[in-house]
mmCIF file of C-alpha atoms and ligand atoms in Angstrom:
data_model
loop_
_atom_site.group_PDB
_atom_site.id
_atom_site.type_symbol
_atom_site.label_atom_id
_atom_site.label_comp_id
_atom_site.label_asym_id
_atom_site.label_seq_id
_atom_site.Cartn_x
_atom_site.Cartn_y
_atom_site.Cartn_z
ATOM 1 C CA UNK A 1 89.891 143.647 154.879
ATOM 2 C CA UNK A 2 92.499 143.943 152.868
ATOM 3 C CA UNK A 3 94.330 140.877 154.155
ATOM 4 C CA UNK A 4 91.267 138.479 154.529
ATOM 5 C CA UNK A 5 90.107 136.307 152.521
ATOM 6 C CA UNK A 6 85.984 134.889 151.656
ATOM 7 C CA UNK A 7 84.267 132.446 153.339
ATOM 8 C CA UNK A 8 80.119 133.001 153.200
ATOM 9 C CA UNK A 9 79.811 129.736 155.204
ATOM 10 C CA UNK A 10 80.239 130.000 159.020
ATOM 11 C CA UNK A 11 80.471 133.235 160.770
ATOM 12 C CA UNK A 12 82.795 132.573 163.905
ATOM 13 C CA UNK A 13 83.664 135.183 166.914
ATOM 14 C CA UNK A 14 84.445 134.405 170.643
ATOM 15 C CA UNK A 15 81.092 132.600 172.355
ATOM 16 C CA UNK A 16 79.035 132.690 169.001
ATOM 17 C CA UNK A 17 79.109 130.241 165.902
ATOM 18 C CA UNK A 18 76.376 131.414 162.903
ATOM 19 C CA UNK A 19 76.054 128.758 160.250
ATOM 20 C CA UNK A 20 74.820 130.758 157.260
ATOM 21 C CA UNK A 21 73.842 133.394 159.302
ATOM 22 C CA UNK A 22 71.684 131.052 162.237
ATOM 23 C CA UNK A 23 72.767 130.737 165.591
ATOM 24 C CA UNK A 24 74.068 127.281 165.993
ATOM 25 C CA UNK A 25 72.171 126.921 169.527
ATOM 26 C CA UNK A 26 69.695 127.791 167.594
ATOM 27 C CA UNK A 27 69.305 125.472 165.257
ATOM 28 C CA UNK A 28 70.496 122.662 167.768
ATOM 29 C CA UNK A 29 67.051 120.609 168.632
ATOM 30 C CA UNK A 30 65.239 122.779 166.089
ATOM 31 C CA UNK A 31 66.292 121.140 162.632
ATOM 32 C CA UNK A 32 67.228 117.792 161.837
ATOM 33 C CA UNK A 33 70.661 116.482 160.563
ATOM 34 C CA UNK A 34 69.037 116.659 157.157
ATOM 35 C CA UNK A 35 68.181 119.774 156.938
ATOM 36 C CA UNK A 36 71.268 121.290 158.443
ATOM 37 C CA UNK A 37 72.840 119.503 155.835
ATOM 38 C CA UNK A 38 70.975 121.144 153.686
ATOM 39 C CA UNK A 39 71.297 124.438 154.785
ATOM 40 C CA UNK A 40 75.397 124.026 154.683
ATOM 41 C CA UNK A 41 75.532 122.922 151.287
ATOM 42 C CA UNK A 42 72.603 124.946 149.450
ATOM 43 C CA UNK A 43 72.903 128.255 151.814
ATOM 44 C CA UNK A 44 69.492 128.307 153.239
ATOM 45 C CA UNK A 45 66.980 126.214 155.604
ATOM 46 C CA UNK A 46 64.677 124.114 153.218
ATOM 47 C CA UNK A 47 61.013 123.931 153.483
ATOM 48 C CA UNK A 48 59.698 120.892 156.484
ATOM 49 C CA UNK A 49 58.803 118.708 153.595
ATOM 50 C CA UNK A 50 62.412 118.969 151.399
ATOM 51 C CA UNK A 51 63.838 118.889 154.691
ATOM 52 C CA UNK A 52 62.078 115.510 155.071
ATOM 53 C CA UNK A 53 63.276 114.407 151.909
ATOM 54 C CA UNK A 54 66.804 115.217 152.848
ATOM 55 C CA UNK A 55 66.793 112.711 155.563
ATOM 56 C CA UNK A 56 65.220 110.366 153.981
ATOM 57 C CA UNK A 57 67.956 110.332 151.434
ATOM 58 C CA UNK A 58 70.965 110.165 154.260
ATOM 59 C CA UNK A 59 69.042 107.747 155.827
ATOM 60 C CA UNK A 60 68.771 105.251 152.586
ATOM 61 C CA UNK A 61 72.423 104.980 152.279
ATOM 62 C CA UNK A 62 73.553 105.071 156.140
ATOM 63 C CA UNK A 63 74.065 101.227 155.613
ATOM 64 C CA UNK A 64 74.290 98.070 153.376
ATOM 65 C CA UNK A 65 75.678 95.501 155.898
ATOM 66 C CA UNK A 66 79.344 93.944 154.632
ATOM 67 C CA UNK A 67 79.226 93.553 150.987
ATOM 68 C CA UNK A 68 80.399 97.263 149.594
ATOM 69 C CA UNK A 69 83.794 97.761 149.019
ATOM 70 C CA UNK A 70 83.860 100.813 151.689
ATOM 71 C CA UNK A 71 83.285 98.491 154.366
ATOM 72 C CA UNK A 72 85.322 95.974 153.380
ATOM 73 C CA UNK A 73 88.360 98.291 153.085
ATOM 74 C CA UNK A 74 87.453 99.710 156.528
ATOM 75 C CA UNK A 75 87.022 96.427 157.945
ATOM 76 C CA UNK A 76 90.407 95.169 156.719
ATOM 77 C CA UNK A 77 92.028 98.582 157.681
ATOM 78 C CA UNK A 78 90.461 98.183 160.857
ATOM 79 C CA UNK A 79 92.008 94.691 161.463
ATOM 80 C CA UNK A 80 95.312 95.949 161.210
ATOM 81 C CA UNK A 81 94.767 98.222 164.656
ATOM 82 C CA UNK A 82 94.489 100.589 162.051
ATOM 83 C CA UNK A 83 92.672 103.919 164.087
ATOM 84 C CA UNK A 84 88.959 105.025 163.712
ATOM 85 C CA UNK A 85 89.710 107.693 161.451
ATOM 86 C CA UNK A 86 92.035 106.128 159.316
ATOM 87 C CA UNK A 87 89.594 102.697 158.920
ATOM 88 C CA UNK A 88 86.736 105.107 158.356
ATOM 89 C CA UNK A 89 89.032 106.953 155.802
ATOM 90 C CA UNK A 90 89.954 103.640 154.223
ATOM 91 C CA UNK A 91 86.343 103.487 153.457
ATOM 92 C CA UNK A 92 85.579 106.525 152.317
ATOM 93 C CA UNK A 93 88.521 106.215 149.922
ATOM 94 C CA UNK A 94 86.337 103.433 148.295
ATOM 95 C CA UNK A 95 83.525 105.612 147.332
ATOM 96 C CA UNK A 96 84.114 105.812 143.556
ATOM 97 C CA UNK A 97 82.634 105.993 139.718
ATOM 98 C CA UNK A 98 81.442 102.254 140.654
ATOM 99 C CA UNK A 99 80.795 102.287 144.529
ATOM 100 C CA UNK A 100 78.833 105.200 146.126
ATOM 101 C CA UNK A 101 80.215 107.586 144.199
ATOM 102 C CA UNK A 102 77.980 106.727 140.460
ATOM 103 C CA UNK A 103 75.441 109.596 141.809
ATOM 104 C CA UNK A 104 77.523 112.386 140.403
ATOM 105 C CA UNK A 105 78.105 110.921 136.979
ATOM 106 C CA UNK A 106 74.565 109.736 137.041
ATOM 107 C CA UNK A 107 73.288 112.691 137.528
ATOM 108 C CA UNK A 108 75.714 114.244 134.823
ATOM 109 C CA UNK A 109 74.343 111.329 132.101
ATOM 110 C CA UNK A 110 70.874 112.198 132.765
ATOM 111 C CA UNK A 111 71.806 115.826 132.360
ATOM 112 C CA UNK A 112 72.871 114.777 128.913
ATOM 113 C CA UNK A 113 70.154 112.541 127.862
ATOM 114 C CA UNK A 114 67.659 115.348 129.085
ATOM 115 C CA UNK A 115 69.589 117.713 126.407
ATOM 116 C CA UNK A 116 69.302 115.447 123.725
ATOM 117 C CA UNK A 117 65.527 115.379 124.230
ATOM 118 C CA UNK A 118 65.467 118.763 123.980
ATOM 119 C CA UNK A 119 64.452 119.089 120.170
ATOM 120 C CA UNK A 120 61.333 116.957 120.244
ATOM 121 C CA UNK A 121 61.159 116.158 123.961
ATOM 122 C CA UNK A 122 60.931 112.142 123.883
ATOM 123 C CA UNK A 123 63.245 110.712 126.364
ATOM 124 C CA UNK A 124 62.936 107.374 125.604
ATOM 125 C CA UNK A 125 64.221 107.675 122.165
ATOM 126 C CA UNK A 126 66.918 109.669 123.829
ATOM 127 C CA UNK A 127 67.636 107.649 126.589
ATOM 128 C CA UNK A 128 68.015 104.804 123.858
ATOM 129 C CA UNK A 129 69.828 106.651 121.773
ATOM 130 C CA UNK A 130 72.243 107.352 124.663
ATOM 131 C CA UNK A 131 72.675 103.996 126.123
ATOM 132 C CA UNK A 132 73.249 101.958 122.637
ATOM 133 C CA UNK A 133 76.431 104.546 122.446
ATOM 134 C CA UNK A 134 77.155 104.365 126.115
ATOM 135 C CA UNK A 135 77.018 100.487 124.971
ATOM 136 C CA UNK A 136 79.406 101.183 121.942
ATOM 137 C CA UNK A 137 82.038 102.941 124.107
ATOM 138 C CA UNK A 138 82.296 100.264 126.414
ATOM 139 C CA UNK A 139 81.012 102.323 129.180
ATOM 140 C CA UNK A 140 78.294 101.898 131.631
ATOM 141 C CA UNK A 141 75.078 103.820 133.102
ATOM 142 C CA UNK A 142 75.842 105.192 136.459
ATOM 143 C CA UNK A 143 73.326 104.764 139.007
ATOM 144 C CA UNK A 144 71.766 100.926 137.348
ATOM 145 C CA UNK A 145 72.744 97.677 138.158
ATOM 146 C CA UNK A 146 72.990 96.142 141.742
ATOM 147 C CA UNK A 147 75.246 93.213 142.870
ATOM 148 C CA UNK A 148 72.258 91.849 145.102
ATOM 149 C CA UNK A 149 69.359 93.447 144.374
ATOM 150 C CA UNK A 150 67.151 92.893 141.295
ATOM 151 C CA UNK A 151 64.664 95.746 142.709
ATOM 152 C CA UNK A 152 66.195 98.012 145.225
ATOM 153 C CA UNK A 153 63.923 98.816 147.941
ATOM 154 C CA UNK A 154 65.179 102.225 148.411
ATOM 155 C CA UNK A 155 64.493 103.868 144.743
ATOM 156 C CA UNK A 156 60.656 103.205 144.412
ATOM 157 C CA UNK A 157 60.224 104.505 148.287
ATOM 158 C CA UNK A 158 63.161 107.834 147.615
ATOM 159 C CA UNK A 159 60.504 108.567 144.618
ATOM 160 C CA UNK A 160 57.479 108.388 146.597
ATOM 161 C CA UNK A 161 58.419 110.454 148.944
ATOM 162 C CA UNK A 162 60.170 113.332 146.038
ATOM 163 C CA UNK A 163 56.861 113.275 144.857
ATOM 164 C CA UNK A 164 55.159 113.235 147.964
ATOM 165 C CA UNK A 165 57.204 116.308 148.760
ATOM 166 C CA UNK A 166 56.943 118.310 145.372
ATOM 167 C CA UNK A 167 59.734 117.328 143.937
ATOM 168 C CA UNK A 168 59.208 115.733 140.416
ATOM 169 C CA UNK A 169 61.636 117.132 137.318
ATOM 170 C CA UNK A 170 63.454 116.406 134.174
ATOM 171 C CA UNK A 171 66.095 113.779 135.774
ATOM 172 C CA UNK A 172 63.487 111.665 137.528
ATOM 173 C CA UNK A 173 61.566 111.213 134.316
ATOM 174 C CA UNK A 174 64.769 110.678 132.455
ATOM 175 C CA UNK A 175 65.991 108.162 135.134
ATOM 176 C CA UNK A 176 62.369 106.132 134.544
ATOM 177 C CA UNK A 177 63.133 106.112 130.798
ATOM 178 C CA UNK A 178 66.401 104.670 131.281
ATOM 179 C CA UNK A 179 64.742 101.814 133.556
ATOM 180 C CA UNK A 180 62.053 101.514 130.899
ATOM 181 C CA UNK A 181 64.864 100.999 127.949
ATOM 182 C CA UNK A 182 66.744 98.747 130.044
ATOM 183 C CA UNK A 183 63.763 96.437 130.380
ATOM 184 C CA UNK A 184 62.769 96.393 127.243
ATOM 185 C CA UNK A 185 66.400 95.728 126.060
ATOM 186 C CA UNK A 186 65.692 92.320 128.753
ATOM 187 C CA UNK A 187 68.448 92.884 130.996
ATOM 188 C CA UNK A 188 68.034 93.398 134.685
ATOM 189 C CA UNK A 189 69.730 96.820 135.804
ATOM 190 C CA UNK A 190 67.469 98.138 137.990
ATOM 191 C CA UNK A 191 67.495 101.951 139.013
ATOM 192 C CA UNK A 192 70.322 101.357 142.477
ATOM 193 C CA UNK A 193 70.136 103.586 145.179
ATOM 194 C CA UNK A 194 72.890 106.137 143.712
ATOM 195 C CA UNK A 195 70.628 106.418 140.832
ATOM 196 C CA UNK A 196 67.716 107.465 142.309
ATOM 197 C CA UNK A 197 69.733 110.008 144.805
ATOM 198 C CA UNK A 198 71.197 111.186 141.419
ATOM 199 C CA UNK A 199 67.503 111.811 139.830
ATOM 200 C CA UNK A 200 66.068 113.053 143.066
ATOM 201 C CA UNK A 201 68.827 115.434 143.924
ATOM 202 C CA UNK A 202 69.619 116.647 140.619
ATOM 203 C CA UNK A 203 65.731 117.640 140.440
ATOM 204 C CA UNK A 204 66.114 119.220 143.725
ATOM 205 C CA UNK A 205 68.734 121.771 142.500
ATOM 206 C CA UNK A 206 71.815 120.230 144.409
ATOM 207 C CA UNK A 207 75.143 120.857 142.114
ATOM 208 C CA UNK A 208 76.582 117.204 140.847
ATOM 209 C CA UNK A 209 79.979 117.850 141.743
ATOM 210 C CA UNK A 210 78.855 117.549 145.299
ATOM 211 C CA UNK A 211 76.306 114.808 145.041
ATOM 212 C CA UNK A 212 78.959 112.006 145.810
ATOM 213 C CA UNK A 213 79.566 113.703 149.233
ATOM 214 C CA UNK A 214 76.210 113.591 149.958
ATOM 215 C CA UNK A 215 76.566 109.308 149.956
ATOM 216 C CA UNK A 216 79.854 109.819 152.255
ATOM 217 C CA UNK A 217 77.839 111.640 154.815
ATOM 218 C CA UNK A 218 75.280 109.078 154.802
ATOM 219 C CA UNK A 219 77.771 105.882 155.045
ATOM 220 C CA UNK A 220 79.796 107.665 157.902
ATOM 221 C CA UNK A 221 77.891 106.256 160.529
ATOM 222 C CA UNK A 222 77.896 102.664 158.940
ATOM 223 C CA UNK A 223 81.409 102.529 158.389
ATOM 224 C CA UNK A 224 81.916 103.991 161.574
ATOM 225 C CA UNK A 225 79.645 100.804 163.226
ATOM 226 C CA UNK A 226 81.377 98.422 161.091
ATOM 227 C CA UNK A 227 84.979 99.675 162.110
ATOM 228 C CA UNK A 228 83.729 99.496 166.082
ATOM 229 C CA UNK A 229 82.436 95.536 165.581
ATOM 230 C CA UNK A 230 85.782 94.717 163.618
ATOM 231 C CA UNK A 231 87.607 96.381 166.517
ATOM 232 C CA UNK A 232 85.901 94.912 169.587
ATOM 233 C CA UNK A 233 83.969 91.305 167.952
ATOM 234 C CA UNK A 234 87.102 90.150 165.688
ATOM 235 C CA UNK A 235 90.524 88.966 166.221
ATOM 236 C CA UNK A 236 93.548 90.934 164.146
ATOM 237 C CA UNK A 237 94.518 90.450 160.988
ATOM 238 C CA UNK A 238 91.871 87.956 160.715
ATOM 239 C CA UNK A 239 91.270 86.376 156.821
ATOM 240 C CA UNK A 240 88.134 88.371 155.864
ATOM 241 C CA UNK A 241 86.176 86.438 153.274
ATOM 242 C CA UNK A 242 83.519 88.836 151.456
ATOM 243 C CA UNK A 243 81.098 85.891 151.338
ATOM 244 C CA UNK A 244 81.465 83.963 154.432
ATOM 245 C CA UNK A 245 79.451 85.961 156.943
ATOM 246 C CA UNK A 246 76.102 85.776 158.378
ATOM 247 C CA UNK A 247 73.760 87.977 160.420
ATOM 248 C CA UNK A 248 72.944 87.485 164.065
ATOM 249 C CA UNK A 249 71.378 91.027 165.183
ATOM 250 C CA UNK A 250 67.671 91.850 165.882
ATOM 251 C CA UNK A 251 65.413 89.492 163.832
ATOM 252 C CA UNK A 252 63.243 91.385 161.413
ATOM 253 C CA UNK A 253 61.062 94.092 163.730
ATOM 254 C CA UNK A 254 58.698 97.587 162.474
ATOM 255 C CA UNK A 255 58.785 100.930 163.886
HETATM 256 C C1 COA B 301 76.871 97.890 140.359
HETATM 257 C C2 COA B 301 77.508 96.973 139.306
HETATM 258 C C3 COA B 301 79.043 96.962 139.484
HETATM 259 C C4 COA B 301 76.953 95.575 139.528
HETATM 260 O O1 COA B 301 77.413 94.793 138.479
HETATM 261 P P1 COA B 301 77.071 93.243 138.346
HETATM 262 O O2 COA B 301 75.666 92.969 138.762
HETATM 263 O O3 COA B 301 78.139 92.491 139.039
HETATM 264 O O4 COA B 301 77.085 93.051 136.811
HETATM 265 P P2 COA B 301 78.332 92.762 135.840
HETATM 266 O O5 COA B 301 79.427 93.732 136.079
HETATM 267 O O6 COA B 301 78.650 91.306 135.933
HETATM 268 O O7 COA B 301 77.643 93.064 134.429
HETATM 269 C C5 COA B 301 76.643 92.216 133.862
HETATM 270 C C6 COA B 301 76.241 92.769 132.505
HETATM 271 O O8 COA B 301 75.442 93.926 132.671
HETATM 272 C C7 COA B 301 76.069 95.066 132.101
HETATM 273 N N1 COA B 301 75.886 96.181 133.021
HETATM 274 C C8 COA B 301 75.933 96.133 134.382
HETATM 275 N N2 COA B 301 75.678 97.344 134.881
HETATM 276 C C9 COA B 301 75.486 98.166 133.826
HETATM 277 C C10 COA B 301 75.195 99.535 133.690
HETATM 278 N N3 COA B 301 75.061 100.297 134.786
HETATM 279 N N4 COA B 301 75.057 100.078 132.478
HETATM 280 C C11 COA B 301 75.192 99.308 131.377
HETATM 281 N N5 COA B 301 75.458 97.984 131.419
HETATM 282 C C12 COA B 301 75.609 97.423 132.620
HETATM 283 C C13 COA B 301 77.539 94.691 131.962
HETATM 284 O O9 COA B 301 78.173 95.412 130.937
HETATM 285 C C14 COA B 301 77.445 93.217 131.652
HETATM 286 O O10 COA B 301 77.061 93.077 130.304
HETATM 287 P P3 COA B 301 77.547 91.787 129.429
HETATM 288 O O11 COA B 301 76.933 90.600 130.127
HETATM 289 O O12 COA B 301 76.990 92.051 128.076
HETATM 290 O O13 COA B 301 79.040 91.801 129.518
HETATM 291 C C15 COA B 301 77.170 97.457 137.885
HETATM 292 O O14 COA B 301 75.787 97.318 137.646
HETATM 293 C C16 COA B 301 77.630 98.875 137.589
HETATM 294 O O15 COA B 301 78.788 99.083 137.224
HETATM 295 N N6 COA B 301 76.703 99.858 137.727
HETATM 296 C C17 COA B 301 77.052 101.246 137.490
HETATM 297 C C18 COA B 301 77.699 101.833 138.716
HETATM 298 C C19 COA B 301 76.732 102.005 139.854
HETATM 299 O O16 COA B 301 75.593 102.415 139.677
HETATM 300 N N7 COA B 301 77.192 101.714 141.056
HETATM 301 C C20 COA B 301 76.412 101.868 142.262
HETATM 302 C C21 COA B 301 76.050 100.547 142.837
HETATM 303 S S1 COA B 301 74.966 100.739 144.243
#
């Protein structure tokens, strides 16, 4: 042993492959993507209804047609003849503190406004305390504001179905009293997406250095579908403009 070093991960030896301890064949057409991912990252299987919730999270970020920067860096890496993995890397590259990646920070502010409610437990006064010297600094409030959307359709429904599956903490209600402030103050900076994976995930336990991670598993595939169309639909090097496109895939259709 003396030479070895730790991994508690994945246990590999000829013809067998244990992911924290479960046979891989196992597990393959037993659990979902979701909660495999879950079981990588947090060490053991989660219960069918947090397992639920994973996917539902990995599916509300698996795509947001061509606006985000990630796609539009993979796109334009792609139209280069730029590979699959280095287009899809282009993309992931873009996943940052404004684009993706505001989940870990949010989850790190509403860590912070939760602590300053400690003492007498009101987080609105804390969450407006918080944001008027966010405000001061210059800085902004991960995980609020949306280029397009004025109500994103993905927060309300990721809440819904936290609660729905026991999940309901600290972060959550501090990410509702930053909405609430926000109103009042008139502005429009809805709860986004990353926010409410922040709230949702924090609650759930998950660590916020990896939270960010958890939005580049979800995108994969969509960057991934983007690179193939740029590859096989567009011409080279063609001049992408970020506003000039338009949708012609299945109309609007229910499960
Ligand atoms: C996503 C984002 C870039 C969209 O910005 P936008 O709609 O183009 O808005 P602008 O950058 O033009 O900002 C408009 C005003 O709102 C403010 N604002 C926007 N988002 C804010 C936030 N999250 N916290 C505090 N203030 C914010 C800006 O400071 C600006 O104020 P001003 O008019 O007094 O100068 C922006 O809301 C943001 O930086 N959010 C935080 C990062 C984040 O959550 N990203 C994930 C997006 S899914």
């Amino acid at each position: 042993m003396a030479d070895t070093w730790p991994t508690a991960i994945t246990e590999i030896k000829p013809n067998a492959v244990r992911v924290r301890g479960y046979d891989i064949a196992e597990l393959m057409g037993r659990v979902t993507f979701g909660q495999a991912v879950y079981l990588v990252l947090r060490g053991e299987l989660p219960s069918d209804a947090i397992g639920r919730l994973m996917d539902a999270i990995l599916v509300s970020s698996i795509d947001h047609g061509v606006t985000p920067p990630s796609v539009q860096s993979a796109r334009q890496v792609a139209s280069t003849g730029a590979t699959v993995s280095a287009s899809v890397a282009a993309g992931i590259m873009s996943v940052n503190q404004f684009h993706g990646g505001a989940i870990t920070n949010c989850a790190l502010q509403l860590g912070q406004i939760i602590e300053r409610a400690a003492d007498d437990g009101d987080l609105l006064l804390a969450a407006s305390a918080f944001l008027e010297e966010l405000k001061a600094q210059g800085k902004r409030m991960s995980g609020f504001g949306h280029r397009v959307h004025s109500n994103d359709p993905r927060t309300s429904r990721l809440f819904e179905l936290a609660v729905e599956a026991g999940v309901s903490g600290k972060h959550m209600a501090a990410a509702q009293a930053v909405t609430e402030v926000f109103a009042q103050s008139g502005k429009t900076l809805p709860m986004n997406v990353d926010g409410a994976i922040a709230a949702v995930t924090a609650d759930m336990g998950f660590a916020p250095e990896i939270m960010n991670g958890l939005f580049m598993i979800a995108r994969t595939p969509g960057l991934l579908a983007h690179v193939a169309e740029e590859q096989q639909r567009m011409r080279p090097m063609r001049r992408i403009d970020p506003k000039a496109h338009s949708y012609d895939g299945p109309s609007a259709r229910s499960l």
